[in-house]
Structure formats: structure tokens, C-alpha cells
Short mmCIF file of C-alpha atoms in Angstrom, two decimals:
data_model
loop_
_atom_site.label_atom_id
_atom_site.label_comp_id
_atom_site.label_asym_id
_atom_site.label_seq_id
_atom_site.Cartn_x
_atom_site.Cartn_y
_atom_site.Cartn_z
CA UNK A 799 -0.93 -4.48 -27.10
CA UNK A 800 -1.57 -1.33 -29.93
CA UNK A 801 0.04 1.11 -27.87
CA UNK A 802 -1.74 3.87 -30.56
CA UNK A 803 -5.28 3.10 -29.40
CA UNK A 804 -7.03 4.96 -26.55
CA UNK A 805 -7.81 2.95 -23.73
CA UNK A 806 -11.41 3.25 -22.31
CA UNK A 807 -11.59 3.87 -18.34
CA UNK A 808 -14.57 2.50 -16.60
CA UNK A 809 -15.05 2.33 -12.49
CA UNK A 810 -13.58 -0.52 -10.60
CA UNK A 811 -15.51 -3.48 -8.82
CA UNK A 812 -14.77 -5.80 -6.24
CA UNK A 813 -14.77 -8.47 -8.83
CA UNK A 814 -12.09 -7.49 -11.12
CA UNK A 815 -9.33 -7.36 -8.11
CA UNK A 816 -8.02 -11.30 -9.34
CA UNK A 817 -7.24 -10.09 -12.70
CA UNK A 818 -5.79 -6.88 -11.73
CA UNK A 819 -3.53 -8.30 -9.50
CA UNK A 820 -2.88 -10.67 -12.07
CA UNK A 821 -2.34 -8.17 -14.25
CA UNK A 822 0.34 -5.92 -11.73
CA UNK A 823 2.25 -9.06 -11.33
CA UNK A 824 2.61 -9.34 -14.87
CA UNK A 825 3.72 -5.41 -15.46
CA UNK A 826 6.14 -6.07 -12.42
CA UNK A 827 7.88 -9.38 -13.55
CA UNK A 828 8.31 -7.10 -17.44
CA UNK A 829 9.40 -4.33 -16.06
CA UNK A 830 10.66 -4.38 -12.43
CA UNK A 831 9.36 -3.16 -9.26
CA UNK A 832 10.00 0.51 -10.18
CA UNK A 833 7.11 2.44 -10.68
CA UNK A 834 4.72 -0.26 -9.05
CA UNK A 835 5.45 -1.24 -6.14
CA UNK A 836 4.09 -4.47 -4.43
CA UNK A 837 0.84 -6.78 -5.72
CA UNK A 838 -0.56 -6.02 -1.90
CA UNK A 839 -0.41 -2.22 -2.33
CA UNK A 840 -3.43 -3.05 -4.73
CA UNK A 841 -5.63 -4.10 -2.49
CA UNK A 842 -4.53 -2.27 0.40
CA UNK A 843 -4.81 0.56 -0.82
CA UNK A 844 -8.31 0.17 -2.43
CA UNK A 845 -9.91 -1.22 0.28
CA UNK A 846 -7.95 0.24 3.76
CA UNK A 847 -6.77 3.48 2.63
CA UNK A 848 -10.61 4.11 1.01
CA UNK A 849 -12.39 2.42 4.09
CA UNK A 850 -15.58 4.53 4.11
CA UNK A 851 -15.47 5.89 0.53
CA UNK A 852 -17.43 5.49 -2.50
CA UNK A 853 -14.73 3.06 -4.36
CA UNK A 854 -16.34 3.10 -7.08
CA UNK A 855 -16.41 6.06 -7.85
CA UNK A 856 -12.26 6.67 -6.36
CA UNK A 857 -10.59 3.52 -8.20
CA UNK A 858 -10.69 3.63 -12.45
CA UNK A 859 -9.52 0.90 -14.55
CA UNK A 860 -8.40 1.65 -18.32
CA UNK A 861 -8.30 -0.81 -20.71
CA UNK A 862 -7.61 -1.43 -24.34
CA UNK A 863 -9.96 -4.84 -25.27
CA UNK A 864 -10.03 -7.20 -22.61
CA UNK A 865 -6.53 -6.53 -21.10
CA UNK A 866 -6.23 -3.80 -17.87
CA UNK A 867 -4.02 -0.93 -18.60
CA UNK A 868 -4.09 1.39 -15.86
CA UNK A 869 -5.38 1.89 -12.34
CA UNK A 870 -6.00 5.13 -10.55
CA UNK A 871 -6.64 5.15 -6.59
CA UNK A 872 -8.08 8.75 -5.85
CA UNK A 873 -8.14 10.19 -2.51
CA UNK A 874 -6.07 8.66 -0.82
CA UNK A 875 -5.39 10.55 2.78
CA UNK A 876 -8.10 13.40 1.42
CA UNK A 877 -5.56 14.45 -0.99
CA UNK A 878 -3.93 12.01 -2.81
CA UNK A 879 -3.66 9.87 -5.84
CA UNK A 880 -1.69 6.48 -7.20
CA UNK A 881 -1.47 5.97 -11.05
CA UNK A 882 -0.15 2.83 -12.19
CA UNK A 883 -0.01 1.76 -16.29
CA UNK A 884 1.12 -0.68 -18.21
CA UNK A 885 4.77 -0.54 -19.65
CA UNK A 886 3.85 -0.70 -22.95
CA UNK A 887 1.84 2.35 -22.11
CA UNK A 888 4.76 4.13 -20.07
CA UNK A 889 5.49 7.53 -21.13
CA UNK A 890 2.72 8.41 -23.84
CA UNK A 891 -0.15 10.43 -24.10
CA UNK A 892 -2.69 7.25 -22.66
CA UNK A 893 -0.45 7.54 -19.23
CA UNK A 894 -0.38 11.31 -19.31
CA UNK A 895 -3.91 10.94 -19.74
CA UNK A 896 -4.42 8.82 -16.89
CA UNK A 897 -2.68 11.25 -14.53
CA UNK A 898 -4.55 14.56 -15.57
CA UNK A 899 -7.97 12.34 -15.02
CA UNK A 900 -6.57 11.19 -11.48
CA UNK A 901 -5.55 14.36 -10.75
CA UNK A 902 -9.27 15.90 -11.57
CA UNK A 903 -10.88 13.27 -9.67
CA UNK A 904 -9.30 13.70 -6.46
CA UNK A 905 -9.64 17.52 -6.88
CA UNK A 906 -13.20 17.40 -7.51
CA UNK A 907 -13.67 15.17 -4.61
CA UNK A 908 -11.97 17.25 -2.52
CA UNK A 909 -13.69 20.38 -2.68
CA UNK A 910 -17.17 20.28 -0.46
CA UNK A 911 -14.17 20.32 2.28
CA UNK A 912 -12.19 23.96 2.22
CA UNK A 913 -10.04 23.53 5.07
CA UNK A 914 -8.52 20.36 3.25
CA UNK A 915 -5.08 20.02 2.14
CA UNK A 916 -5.05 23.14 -0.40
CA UNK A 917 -2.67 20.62 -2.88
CA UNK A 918 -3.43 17.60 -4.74
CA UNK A 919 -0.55 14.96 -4.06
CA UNK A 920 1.28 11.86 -5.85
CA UNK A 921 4.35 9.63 -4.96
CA UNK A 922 6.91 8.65 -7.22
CA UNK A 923 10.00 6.08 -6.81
CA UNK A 924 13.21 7.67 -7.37
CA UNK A 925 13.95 5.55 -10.63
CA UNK A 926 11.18 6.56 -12.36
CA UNK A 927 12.31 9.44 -14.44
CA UNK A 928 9.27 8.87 -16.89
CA UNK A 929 6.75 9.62 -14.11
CA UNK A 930 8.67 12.72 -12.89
CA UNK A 931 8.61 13.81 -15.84
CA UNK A 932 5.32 13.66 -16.97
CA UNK A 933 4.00 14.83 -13.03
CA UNK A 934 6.61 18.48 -14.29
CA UNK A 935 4.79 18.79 -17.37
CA UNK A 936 1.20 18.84 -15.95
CA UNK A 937 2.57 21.71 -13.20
CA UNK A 938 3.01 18.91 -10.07
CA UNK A 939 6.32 20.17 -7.96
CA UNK A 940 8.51 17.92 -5.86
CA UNK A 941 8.19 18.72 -2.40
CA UNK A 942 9.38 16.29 0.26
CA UNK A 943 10.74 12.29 0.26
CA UNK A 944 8.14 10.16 1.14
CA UNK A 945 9.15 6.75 1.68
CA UNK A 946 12.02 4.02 2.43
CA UNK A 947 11.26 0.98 -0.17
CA UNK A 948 13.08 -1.55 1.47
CA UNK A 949 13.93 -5.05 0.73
CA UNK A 950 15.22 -8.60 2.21
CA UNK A 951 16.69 -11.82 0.72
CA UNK A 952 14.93 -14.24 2.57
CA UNK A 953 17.31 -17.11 1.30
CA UNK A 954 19.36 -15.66 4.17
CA UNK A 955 19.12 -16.41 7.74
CA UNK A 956 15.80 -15.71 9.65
CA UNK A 957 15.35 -15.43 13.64
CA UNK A 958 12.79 -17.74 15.01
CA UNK A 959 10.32 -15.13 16.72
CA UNK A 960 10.55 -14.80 20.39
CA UNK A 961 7.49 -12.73 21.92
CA UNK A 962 7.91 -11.65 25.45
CA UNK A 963 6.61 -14.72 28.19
CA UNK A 964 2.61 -14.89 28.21
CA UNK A 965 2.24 -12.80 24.55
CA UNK A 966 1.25 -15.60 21.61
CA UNK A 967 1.34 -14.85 18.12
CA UNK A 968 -1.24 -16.61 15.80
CA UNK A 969 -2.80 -15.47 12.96
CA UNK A 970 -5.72 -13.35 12.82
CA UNK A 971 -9.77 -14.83 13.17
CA UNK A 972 -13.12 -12.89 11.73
CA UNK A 973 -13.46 -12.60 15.29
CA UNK A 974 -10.77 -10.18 15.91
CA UNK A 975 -12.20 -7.29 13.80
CA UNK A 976 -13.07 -4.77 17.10
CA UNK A 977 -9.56 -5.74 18.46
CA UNK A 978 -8.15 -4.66 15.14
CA UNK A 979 -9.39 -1.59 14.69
CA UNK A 980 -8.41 -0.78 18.10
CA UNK A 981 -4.92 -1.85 17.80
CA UNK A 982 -4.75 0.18 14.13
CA UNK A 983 -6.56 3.06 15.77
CA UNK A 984 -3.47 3.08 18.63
CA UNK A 985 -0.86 2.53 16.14
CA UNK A 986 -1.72 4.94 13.46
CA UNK A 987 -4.11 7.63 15.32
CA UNK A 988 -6.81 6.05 12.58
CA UNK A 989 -10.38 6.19 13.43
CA UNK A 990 -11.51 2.55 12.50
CA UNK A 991 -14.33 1.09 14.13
CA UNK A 992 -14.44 -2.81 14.02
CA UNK A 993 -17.77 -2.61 12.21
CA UNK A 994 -16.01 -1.23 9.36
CA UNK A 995 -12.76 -3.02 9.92
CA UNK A 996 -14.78 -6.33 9.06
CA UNK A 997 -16.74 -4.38 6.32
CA UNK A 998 -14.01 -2.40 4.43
CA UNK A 999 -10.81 -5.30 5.18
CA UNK A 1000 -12.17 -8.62 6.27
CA UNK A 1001 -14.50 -9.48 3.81
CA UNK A 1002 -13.50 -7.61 0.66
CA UNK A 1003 -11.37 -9.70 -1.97
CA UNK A 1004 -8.01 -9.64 -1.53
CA UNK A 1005 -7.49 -9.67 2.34
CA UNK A 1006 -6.40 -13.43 4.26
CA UNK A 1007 -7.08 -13.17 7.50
CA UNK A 1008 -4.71 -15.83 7.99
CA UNK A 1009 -1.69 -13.47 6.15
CA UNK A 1010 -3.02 -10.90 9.18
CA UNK A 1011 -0.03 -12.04 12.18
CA UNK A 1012 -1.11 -10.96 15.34
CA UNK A 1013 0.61 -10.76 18.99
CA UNK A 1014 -2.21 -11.25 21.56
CA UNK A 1015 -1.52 -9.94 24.67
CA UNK A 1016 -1.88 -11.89 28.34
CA UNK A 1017 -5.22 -9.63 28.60
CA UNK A 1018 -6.69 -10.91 25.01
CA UNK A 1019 -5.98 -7.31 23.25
CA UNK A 1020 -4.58 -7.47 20.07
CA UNK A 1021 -0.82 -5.45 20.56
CA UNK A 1022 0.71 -5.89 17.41
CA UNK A 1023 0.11 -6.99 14.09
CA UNK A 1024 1.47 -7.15 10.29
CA UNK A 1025 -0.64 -8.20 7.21
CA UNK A 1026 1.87 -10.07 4.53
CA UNK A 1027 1.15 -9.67 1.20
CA UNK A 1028 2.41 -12.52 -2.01
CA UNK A 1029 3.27 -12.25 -5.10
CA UNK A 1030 3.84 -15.72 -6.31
CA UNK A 1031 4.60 -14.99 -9.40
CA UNK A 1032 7.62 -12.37 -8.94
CA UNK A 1033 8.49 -14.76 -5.54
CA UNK A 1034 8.01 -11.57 -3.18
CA UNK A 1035 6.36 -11.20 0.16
CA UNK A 1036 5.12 -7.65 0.95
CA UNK A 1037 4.28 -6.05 4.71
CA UNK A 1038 1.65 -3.40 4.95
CA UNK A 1039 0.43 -2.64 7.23
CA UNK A 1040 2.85 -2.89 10.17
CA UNK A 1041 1.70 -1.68 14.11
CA UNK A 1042 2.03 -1.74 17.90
CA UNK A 1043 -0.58 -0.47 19.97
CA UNK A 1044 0.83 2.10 22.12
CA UNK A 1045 0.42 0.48 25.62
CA UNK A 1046 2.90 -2.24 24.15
CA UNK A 1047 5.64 -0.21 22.85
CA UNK A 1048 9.45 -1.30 23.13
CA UNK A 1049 8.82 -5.23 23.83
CA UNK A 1050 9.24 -7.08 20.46
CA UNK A 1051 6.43 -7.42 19.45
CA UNK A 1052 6.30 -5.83 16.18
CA UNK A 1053 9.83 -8.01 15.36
CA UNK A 1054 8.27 -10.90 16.56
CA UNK A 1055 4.80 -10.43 14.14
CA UNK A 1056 7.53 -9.87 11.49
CA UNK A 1057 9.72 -12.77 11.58
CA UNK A 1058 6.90 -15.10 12.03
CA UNK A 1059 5.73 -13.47 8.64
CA UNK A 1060 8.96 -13.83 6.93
CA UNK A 1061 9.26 -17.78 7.95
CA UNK A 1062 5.80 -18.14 6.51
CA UNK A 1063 6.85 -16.44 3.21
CA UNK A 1064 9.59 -18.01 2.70
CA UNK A 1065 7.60 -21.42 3.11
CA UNK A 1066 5.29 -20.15 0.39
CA UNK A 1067 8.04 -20.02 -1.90
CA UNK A 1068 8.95 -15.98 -1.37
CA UNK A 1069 12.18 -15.76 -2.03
CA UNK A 1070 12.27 -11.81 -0.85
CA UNK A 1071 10.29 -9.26 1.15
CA UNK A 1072 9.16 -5.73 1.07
CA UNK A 1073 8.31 -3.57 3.39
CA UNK A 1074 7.86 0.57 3.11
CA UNK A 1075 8.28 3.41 5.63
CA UNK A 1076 7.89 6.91 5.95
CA UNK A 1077 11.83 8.25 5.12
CA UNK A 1078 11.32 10.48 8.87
CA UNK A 1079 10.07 7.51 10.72
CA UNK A 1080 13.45 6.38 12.58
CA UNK A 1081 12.24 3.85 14.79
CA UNK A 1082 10.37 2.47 11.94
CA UNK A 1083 14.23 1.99 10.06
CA UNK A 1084 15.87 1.06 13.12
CA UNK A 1085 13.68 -1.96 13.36
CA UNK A 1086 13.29 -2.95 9.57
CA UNK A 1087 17.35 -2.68 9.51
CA UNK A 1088 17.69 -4.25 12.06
CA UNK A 1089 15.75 -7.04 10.65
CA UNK A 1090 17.72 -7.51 7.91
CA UNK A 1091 15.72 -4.91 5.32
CA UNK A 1092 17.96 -2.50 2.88
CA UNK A 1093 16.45 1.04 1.53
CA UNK A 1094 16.23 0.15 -2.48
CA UNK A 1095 14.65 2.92 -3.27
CA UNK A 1096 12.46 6.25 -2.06
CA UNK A 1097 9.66 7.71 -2.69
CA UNK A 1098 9.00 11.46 -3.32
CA UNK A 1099 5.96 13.62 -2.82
CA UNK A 1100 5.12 16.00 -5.52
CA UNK A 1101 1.89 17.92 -5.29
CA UNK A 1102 0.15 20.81 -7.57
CA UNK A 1103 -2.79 23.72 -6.47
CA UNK A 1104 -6.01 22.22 -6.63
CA UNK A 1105 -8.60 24.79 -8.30
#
């Protein structure tokens, strides 16, 4: 790669998602996790985070020839935006580039809505000095810890799941796209509909519905549910997202949908697993600890005015 040249952005499509996963893998196994997170975070946040939204005109590629060099998600939450570049990129005036361009996008987007978050925001892991230091110099302050990046060894010991008597966990079916939504909408205080559960997650590239695990109640209602994420090249599993509809809180169930996930990484050759959660969600660490997960790293929020 000619780290000198300037990289040409251009907006996303559905069918460039294989080679920019690909392509993440590949800046992941060269440089480590830091900085980029999991191979699933690509699609999930594309596709569930912007359910509803003009993608093409929120997600921006860069590239130099025929290789990917950057990705921008915009808008994320109404406020937010991801930046990812290549390593051999890291640092220089292309990534800087590719975070003042981010940061104009979501801006822009967000102003035909005044009573909306009066910052623009960006996450950044705690190793990645570059980042935070580039995010200073274009006037972004830190201003809370986001998220606990944690991490298992599945080489080690994994419970066989146990949901309570007359709950079954399978994986999910194109059928399942109302019960979805309501279980997410429960879960998360989202506003999916399962219309555009099917239309935004089902059928876009990326999504398995058979990576979706899913605790069915005795009534038929979806109550939990975790969608597993690979990335077969760096051997890790990913969760995201993770949820327990409300009326099914404190039973298992969201242990169960995990362990069954783990077992079926680890039998596609994972030989770890991911999972993130807010730092101030406590039940959220009690379980992932309690499953076997270790905080690796955090995340912190830093946010600047938009104009």
C-alpha cells in the first residue's frame, strides 16, 4: 500500500460487505483487535444500528486502487460515528481525514432535528493512543467510559446450556422476524417492527439466521436471544446483540442462549469469544463474568459541539 496517496471515498453498498469484512479481518490479524473491534460489529452496525436510514448515504468506504482503506458508520444513535482505517494508514493525514469527513456527515445529518443530542460522538478503545490523539486535535473531548470489551478462551471448559423446563432453544427461522422485534423492542426499549426486522437484518448480507440463538418460550414468544458473530480467520466468535424480553427476566435464559453459542463456536473452530457491554450495565457484567468473560479493554466516549 503507498501510504502517500489520497484515498478516494465513495458510498457503501450491500455488495461490497464480503470484501470488507475480508478486509477487517485482515487489519485485525496485522494489527490486533485494538482499534477495531470484532468482524460482526461491521455488519451490525451497518445494517441494525442504521435500520431505517439512508445507508448509503451514512456508511463511506475509502480506498486507494482496488484495496478498502477505511469505513465510516455515521449516525449511529442520532449522534454518533465509527471510523475504522487501515494500519498502514493509522495516524496520518488520510485517517485524520477520514474522521473530520465522519464527523461532518453525522453533523449535517443531524441538524433538521434541534432538540437532538447538541454533540457529535465517537468511541475509542483505551489502547489506542493514535485515535485519542487525533479525536484532541480536531477539538473532540473525553467525556464518559463507554464500554467493557470482554473476552473468553473457549479452549476452556463450557457449561452445557440448561433452559428452565418447557423453554427450547433453537436457532432462529425467517419466520421469527415479528417475534424478534418484539423481544429486541422489550430488551432494549427499541422501536423495531418485524417488517423492518426482516427488511433491515434478515435479508441484508451479513446476518445467519441460524448464528441468531433463540429461547422460545412455553407460549411460542421469543424471550431471549444472542446473534454470534465469526471471524474465521482471527479464530474469534463475537456476541452482539445480547437480550431478554422483560417478562422473562432472572431465569437463564440469556446464559442459556449464550453457552449454546459458545459450544457452536467453538465447533466452528473459534478458539475465543467477544462480547461488549455498557461499563454501567452491572447485571450485564455479572452475567458475562460469570460466564467466564474478562474486561480486556474499554471504551471511551469523546464528543465535540456540532455547528
Amino acid at each position: 500500500m503507498n501510504s502517500s496517496s489520497l484515498p478516494r471515498m465513495r458510498p457503501y453498498t450491500d455488495g461490497d460487505l464480503p470484501r470488507l469484512v475480508e478486509t477487517f479481518a485482515g487489519w485485525i490479524a496485522e494489527a490486533g483487535s485494538c482499534g477495531y473491534d470484532h468482524v460482526g460489529e461491521v455488519p451490525h452496525r451497518i445494517y441494525e444500528n442504521l435500520r431505517g436510514k439512508p445507508i448509503a448515504e451514512l456508511v463511506q468506504l475509502w480506498e486507494l486502487g482496488d484495496e478498502i482503506v477505511g469505513l465510516a458508520v455515521n449516525l449511529r444513535f442520532g449522534a454518533a460515528f465509527d471510523v475504522f482505517c487501515a494500519p498502514a494508514l493509522r495516524g496520518g493525514g488520510a485517517e485524520l481525514a477520514m474522521l473530520r469527513t465522519a464527523y461532518q456527515t453525522t453533523a449535517r445529518t443531524m441538524t433538521a432535528d434541534r432538540t437532538a443530542e447538541p454533540y457529535v460522538l465517537t468511541d475509542v478503545f483505551d489502547c489506542d493512543s493514535t485515535r485519542i490523539q487525533l479525536l484532541n486535535g480536531l477539538g473532540f473531548t473525553r467525556f464518559r467510559t463507554w464500554d467493557d470489551v470482554t473476552v473468553r478462551d473457549l479452549t476452556d471448559p463450557v457449561a452445557e446450556p440448561a433452559p428452565p423446563d418447557g423453554f427450547v432453544l433453537r436457532t432462529a427461522r425467517p419466520g421469527d422476524a415479528d417475534q424478534l422485534a418484539a423481544a429486541r423492542n422489550s430488551a432494549f426499549e427499541a422501536d423495531w417492527t418485524g417488517q423492518l426486522y426482516r427488511s433491515a437484518v434478515m435479508t441484508r448480507p451479513g446476518y445467519a439466521a441460524e448464528w441468531e440463538i433463540v429461547a422460545e418460550a412455553p407460549d411460542g414468544r421469543i424471550a431471549a436471544f444472542a446473534v454470534c458473530w465469526l471471524d474465521g480467520r482471527n479464530r474469534v466468535g463475537h456476541f452482539e446483540p445480547v437480550g431478554t424480553h422483560r417478562d422473562f427476566h432472572r431465569r437463564g435464559l440469556a446464559r442459556a442462549v449464550m453457552l449454546a453459542g459458545m459450544h457452536r463456536m467453538r465447533a466452528a473452530g473459534m478458539a475465543t469469544a467477544t462480547v461488549n457491554h455498557n461499563a454501567d450495565n452491572l447485571p450485564a457484567a455479572r452475567l458475562y463474568t460469570s460466564l467466564g468473560f474478562r474486561r480486556e479493554h474499554q471504551t471511551y466516549g469523546f464528543r465535540r459541539p456540532r455547528p
